[in-house]
Short mmCIF file of N, CA and C in Angstrom, two decimals:
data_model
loop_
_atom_site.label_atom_id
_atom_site.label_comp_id
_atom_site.label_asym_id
_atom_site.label_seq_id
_atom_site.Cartn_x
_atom_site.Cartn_y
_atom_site.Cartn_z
N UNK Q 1 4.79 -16.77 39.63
CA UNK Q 1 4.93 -18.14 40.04
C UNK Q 1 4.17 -19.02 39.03
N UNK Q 2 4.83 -20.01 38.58
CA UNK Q 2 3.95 -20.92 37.78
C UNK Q 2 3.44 -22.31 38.46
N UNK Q 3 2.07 -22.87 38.09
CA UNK Q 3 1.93 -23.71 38.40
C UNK Q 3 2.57 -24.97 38.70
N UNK Q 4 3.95 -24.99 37.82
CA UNK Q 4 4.78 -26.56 37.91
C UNK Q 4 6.09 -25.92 37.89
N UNK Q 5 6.88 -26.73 38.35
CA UNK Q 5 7.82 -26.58 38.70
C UNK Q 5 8.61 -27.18 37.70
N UNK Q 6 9.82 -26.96 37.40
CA UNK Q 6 10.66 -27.69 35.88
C UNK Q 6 10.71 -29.17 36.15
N UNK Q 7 10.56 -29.41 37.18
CA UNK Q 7 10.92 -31.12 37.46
C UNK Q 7 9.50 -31.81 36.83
N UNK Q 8 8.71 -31.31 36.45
CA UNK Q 8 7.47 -31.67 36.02
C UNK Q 8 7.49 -32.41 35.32
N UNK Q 9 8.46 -32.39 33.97
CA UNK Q 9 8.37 -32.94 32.68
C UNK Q 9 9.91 -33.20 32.28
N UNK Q 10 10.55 -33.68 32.94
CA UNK Q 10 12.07 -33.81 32.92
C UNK Q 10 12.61 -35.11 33.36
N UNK Q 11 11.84 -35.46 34.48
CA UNK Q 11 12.45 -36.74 34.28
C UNK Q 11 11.39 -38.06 33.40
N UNK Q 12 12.22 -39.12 33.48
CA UNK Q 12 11.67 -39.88 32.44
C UNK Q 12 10.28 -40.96 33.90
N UNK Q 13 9.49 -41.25 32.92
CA UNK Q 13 8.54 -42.21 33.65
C UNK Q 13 9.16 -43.87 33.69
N UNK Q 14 9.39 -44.58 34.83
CA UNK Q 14 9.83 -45.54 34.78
C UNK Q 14 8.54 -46.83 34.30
N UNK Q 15 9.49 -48.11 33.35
CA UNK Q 15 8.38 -48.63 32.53
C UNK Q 15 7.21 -49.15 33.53
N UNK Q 16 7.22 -49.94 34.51
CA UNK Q 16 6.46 -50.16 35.28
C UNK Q 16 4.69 -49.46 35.12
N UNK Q 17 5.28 -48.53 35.73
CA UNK Q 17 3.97 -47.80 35.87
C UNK Q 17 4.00 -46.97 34.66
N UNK Q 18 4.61 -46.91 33.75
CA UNK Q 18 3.73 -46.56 32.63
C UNK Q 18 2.80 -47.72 31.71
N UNK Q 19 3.36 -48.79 31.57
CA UNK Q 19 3.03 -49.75 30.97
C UNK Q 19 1.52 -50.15 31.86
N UNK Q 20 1.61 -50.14 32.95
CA UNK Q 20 0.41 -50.83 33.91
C UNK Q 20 -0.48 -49.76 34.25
N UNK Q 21 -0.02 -48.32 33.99
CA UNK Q 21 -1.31 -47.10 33.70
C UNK Q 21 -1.95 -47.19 32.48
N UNK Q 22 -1.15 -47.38 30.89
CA UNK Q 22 -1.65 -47.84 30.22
C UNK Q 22 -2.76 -48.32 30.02
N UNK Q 23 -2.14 -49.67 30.43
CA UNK Q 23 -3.04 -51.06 30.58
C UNK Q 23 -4.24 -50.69 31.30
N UNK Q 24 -3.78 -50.16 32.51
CA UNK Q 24 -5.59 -49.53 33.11
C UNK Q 24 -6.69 -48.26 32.46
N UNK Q 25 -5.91 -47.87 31.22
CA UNK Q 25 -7.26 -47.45 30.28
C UNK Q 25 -7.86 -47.91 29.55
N UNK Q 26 -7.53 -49.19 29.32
CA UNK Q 26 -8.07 -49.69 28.53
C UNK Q 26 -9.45 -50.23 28.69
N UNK Q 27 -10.16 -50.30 29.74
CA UNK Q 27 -11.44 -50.67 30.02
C UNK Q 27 -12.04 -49.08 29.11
N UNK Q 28 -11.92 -48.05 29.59
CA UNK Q 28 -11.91 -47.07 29.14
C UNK Q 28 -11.81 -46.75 27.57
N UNK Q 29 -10.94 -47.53 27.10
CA UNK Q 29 -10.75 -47.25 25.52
C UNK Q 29 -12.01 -48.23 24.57
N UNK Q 30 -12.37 -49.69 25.42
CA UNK Q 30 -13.50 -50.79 24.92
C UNK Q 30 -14.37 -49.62 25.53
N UNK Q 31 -14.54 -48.95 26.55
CA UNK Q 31 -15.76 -48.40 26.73
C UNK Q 31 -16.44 -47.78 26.01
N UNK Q 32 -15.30 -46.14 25.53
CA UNK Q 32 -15.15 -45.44 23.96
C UNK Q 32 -15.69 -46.51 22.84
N UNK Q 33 -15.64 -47.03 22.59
CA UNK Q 33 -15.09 -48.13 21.27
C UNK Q 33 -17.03 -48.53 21.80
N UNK Q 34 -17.10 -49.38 22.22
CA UNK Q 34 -18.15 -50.00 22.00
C UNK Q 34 -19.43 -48.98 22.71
N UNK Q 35 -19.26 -47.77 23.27
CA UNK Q 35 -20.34 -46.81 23.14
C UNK Q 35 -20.36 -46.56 20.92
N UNK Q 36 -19.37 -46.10 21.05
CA UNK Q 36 -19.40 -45.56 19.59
C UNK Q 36 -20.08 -47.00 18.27
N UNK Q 37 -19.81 -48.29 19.02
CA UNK Q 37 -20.41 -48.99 17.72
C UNK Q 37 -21.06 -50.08 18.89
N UNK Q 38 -22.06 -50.09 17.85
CA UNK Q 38 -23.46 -50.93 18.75
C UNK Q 38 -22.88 -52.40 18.18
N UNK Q 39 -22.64 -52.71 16.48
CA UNK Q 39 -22.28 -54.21 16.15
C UNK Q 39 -21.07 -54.23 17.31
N UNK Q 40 -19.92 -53.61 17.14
CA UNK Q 40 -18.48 -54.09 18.08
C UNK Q 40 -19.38 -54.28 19.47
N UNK Q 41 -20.22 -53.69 19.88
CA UNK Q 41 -20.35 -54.00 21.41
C UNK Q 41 -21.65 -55.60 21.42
N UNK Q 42 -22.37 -55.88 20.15
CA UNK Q 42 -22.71 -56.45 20.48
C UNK Q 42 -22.64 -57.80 20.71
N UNK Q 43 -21.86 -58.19 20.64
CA UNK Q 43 -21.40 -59.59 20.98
C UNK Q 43 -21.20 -60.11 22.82
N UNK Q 44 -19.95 -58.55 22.58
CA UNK Q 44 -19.68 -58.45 24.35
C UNK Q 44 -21.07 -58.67 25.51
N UNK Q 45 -21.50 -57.46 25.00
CA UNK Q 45 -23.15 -57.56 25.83
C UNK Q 45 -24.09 -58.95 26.00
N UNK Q 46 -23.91 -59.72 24.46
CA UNK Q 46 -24.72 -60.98 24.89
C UNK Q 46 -23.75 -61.69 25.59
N UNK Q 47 -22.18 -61.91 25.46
CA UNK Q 47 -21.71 -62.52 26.20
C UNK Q 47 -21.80 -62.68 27.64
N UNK Q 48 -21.59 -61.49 28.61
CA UNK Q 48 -21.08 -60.97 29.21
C UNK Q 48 -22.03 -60.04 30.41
N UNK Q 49 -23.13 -59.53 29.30
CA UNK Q 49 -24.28 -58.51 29.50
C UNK Q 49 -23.99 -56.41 29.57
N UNK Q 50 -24.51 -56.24 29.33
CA UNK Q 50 -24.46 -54.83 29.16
C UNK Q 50 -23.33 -54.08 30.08
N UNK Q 51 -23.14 -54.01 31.13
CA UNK Q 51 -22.41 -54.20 31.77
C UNK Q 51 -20.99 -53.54 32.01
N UNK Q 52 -20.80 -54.67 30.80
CA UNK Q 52 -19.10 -54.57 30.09
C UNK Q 52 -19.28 -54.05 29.08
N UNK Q 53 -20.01 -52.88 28.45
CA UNK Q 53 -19.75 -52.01 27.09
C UNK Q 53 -19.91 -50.46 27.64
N UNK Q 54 -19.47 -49.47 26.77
CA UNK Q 54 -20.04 -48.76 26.75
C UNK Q 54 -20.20 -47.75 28.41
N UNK Q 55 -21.37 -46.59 28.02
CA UNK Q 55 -21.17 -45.91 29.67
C UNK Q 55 -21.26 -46.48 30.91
N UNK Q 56 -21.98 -47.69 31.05
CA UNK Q 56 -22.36 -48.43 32.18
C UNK Q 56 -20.80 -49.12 32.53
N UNK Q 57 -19.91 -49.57 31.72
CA UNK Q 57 -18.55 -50.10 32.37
C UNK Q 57 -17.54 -48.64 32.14
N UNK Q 58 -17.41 -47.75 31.48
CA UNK Q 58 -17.13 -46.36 31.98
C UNK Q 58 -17.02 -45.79 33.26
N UNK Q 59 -19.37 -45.81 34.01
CA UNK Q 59 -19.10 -45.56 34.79
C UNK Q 59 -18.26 -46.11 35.90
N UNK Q 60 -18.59 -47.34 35.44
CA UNK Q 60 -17.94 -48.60 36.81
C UNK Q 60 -16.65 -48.78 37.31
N UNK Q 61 -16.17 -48.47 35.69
CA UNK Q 61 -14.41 -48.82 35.96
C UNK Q 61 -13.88 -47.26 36.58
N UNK Q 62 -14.49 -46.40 36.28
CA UNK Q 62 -13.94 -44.96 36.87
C UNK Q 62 -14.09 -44.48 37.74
N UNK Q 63 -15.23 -45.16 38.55
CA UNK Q 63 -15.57 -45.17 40.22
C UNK Q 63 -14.65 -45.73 40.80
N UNK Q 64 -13.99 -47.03 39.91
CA UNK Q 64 -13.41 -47.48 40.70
C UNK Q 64 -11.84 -47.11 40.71
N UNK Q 65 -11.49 -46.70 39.62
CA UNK Q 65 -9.85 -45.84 39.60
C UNK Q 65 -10.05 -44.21 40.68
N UNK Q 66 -11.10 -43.74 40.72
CA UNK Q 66 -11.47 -42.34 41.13
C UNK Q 66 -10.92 -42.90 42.85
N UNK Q 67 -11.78 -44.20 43.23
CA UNK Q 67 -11.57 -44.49 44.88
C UNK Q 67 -9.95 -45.46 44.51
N UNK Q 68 -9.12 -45.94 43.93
CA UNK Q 68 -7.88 -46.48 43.67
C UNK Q 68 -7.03 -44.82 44.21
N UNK Q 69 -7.53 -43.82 43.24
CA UNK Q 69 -6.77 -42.96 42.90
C UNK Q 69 -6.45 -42.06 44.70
N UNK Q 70 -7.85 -41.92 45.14
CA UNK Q 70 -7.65 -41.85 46.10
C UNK Q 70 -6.92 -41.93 47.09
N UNK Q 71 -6.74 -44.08 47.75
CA UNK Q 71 -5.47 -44.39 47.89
C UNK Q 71 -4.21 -44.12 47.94
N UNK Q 72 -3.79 -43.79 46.65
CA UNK Q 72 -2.34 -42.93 46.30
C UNK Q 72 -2.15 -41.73 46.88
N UNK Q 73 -3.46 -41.19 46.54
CA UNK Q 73 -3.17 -39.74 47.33
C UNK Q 73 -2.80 -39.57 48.90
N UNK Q 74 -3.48 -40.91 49.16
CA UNK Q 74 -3.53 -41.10 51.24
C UNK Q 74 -2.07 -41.27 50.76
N UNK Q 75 -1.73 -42.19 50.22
CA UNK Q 75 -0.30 -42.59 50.61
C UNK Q 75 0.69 -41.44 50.53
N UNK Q 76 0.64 -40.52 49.97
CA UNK Q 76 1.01 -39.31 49.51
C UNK Q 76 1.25 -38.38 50.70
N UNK Q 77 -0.12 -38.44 51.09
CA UNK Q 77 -0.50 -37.88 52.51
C UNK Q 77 0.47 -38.32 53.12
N UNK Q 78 0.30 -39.15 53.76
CA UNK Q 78 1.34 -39.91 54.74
C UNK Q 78 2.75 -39.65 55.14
N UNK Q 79 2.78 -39.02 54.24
CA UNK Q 79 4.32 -38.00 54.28
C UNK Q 79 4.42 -36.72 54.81
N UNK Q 80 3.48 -36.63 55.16
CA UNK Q 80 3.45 -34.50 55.81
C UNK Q 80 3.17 -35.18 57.00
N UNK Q 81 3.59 -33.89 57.68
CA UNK Q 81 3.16 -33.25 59.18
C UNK Q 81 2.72 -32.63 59.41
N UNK Q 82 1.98 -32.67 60.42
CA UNK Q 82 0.95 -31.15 60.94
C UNK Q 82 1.33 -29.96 60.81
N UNK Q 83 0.68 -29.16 60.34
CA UNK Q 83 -0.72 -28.78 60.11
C UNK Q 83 -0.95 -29.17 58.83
N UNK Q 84 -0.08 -29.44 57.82
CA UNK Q 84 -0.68 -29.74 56.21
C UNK Q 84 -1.41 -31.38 56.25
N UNK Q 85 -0.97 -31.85 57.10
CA UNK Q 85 -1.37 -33.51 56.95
C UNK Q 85 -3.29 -33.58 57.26
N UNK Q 86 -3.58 -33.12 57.72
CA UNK Q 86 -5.30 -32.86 57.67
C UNK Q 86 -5.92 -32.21 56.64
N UNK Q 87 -5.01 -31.22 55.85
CA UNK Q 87 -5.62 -30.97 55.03
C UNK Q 87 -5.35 -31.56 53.45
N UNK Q 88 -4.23 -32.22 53.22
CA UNK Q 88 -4.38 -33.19 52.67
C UNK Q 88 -4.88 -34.51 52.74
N UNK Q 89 -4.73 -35.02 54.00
CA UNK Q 89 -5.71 -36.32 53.83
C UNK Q 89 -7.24 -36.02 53.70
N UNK Q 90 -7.86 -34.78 54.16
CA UNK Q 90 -8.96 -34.77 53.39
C UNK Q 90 -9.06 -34.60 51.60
N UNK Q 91 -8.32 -33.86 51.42
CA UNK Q 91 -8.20 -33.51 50.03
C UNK Q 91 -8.18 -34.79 49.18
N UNK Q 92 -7.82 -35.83 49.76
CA UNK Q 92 -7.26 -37.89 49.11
C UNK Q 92 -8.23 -38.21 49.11
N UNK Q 93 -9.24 -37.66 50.08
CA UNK Q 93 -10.18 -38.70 49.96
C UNK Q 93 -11.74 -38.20 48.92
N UNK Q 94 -11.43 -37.16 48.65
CA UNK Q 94 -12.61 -36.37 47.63
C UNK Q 94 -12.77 -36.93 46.47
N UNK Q 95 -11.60 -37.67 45.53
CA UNK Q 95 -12.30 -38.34 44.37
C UNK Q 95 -12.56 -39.77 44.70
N UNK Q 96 -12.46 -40.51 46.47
CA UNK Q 96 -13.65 -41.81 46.30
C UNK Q 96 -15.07 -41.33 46.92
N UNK Q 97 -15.11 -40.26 47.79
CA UNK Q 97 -16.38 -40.04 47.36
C UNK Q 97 -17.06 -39.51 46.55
N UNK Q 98 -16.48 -38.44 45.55
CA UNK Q 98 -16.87 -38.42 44.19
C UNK Q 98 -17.59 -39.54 43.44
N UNK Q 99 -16.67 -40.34 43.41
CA UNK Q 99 -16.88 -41.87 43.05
C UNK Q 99 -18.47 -42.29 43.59
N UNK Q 100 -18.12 -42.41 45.09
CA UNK Q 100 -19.39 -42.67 45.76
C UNK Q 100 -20.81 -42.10 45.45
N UNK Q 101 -21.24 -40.86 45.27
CA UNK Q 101 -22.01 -40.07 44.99
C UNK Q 101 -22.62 -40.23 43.33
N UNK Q 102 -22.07 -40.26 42.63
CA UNK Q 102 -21.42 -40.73 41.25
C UNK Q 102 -22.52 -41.84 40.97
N UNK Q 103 -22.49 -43.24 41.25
CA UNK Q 103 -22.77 -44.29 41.71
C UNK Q 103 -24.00 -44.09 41.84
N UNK Q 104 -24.30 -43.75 43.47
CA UNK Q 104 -25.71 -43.77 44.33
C UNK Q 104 -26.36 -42.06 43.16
N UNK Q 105 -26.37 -41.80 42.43
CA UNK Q 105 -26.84 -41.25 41.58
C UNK Q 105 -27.94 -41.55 40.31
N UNK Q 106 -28.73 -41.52 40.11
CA UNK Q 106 -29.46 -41.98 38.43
C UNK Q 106 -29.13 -40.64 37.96
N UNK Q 107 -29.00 -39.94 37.87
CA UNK Q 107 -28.85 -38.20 37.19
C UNK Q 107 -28.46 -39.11 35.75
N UNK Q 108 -28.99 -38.45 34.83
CA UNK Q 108 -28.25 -38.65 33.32
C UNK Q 108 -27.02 -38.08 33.03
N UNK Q 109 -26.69 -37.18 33.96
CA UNK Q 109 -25.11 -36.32 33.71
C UNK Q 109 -24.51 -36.90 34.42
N UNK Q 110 -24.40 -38.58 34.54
CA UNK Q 110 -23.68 -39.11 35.26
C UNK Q 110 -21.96 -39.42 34.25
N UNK Q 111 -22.21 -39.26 33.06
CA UNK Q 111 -20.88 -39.59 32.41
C UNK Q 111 -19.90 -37.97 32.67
N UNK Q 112 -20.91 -37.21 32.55
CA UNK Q 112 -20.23 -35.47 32.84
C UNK Q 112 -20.05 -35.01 33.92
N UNK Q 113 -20.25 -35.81 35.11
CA UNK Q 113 -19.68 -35.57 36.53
C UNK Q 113 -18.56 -36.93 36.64
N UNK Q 114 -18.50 -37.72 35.82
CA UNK Q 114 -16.95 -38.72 35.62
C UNK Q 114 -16.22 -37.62 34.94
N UNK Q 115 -16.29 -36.77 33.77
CA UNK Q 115 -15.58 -36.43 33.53
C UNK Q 115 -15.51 -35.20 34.24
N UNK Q 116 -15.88 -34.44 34.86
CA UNK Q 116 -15.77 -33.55 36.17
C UNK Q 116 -14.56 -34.18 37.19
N UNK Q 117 -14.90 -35.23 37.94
CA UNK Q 117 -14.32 -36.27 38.74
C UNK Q 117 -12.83 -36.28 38.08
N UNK Q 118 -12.23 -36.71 36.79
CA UNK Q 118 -11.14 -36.55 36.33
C UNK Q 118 -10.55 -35.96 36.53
N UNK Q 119 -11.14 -34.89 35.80
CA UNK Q 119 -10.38 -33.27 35.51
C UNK Q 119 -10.35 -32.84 37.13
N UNK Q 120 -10.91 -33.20 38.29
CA UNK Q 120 -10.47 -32.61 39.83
C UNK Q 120 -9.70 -33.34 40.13
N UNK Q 121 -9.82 -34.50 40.03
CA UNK Q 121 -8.25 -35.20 40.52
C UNK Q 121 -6.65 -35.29 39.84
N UNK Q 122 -6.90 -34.79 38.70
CA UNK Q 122 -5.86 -34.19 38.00
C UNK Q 122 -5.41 -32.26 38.75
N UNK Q 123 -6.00 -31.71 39.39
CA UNK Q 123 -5.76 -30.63 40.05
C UNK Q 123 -5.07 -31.31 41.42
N UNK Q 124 -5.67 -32.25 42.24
CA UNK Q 124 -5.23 -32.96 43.27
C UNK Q 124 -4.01 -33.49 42.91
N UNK Q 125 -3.51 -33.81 42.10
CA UNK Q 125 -2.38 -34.66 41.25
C UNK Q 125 -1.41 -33.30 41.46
N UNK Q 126 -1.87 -32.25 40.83
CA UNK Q 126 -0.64 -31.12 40.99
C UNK Q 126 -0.58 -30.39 42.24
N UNK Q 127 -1.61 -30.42 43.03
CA UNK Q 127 -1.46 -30.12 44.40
C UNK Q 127 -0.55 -31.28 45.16
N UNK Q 128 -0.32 -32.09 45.02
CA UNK Q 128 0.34 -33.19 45.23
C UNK Q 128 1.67 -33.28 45.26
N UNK Q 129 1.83 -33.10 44.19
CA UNK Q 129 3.09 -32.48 43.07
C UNK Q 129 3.99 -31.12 43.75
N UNK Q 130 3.13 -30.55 44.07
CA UNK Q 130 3.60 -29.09 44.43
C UNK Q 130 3.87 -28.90 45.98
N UNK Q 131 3.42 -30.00 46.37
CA UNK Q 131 4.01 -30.28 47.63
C UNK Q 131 5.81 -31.14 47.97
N UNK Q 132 5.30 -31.46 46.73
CA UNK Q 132 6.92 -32.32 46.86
C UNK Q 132 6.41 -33.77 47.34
N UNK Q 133 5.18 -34.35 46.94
CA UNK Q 133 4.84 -35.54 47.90
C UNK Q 133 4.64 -36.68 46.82
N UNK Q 134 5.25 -36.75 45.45
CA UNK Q 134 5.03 -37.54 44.14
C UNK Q 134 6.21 -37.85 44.13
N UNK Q 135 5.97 -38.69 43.21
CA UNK Q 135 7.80 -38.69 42.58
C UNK Q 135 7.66 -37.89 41.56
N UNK Q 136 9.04 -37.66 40.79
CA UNK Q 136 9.09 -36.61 40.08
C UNK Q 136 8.71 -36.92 38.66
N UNK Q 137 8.39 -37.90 38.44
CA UNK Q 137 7.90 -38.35 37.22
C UNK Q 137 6.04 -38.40 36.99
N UNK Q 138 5.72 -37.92 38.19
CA UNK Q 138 4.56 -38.57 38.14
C UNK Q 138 3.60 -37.70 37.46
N UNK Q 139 3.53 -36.29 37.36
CA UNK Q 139 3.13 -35.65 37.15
C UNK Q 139 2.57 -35.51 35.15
N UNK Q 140 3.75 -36.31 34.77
CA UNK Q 140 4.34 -36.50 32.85
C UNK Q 140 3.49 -38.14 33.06
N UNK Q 141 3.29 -38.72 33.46
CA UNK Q 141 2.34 -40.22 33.65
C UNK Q 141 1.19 -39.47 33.80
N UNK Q 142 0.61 -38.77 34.92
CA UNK Q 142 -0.93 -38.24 34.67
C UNK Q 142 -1.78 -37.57 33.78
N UNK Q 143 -0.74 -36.94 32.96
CA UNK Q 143 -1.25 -36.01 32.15
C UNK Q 143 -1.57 -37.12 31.03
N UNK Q 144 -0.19 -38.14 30.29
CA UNK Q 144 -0.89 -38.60 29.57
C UNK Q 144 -1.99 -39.72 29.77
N UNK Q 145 -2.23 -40.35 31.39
CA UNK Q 145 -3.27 -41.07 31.65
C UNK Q 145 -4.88 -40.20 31.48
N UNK Q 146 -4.39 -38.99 32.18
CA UNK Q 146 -5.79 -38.04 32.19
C UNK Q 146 -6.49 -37.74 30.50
N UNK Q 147 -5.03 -37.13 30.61
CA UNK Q 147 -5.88 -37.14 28.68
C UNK Q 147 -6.55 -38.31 28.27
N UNK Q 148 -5.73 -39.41 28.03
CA UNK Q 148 -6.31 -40.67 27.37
C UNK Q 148 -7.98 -41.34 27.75
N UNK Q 149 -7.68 -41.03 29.30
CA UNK Q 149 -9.10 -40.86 30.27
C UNK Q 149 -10.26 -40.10 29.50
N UNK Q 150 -9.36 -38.95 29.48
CA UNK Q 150 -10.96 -37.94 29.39
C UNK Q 150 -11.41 -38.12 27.85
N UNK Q 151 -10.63 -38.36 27.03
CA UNK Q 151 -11.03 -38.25 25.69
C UNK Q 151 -12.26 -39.92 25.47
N UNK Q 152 -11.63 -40.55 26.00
CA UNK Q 152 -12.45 -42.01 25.75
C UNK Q 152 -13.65 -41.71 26.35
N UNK Q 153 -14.26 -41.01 28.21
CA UNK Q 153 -15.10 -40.65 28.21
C UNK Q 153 -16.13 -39.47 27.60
N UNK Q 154 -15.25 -38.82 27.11
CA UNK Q 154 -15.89 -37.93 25.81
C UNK Q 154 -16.77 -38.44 24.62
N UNK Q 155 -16.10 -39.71 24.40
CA UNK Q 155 -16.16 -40.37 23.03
C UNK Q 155 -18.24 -41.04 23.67
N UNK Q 156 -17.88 -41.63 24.77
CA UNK Q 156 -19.02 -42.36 25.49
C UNK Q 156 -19.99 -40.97 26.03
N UNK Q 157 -19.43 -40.39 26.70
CA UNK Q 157 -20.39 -39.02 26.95
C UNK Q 157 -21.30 -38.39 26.17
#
């Protein structure tokens, strides 16, 4: 048995939500970008304040896609019946408290439990998937959101 099923990567992603997943890495990509250069970030920072550069808007913006991402998954949920419907709506709700925990944290491995946080909700994504509870495109949208994700927090990590 393989993990995915052929419908995985076959149909096409409609522009919508590719264009507007995109668009939502990009906090993510200034994050990358201005961890990696102190002149590019420094302007932002006096503008704006620290904030908006670098790991501190990393962590912020990914707490907050981690509890978004969540969401989707409830909605996802919402489609089964008992007995699977309890154990997926718990399963939806593990990367906003991820998120949560994340947050109410000072740990310094706070950028390496975001990228922990990713990489589990990308497993949730194919548990998802493998239920039949996505559309069929969605699976070819996560991968290249996840990647794009994890590499920018790499870059900041």
């Amino acid at each position: 048995m393989t993990i995915l099923d052929s419908r995985a990567f076959q149909t096409q992603i409609p522009s919508a939500p590719l264009w507007l997943g995109l668009a939502g890495v990009l906090p993510f990509v200034w994050g990358a970008l201005s961890a990696w250069s102190g002149e590019l970030a420094r302007p932002v920072a006096d503008w704006l304040g620290t904030g908006f550069i670098g790991r501190g808007l990393q962590l912020t913006y990914g707490a907050v896609i981690l509890s978004f991402m969540s969401g989707v998954l409830w909605g996802f949920a919402c489609k089964v019946v008992k007995p699977k419907a309890a154990l997926l709506f718990g399963l939806s709700t593990l990367p906003a408290l991820w998120a949560a925990f994340l947050l109410a944290s000072a740990a310094p491995m706070q950028p390496i439990l975001l990228i922990g946080g990713f990489m589990a909700l990308f497993g949730l994504d194919i548990i998802f998937f493998r239920y039949r509870l996505t559309p069929d495109w969605w699976l070819k949208l996560r991968v290249l959101l996840t990647a794009l994700v994890l590499a920018c927090l790499a870059i900041a990590a």
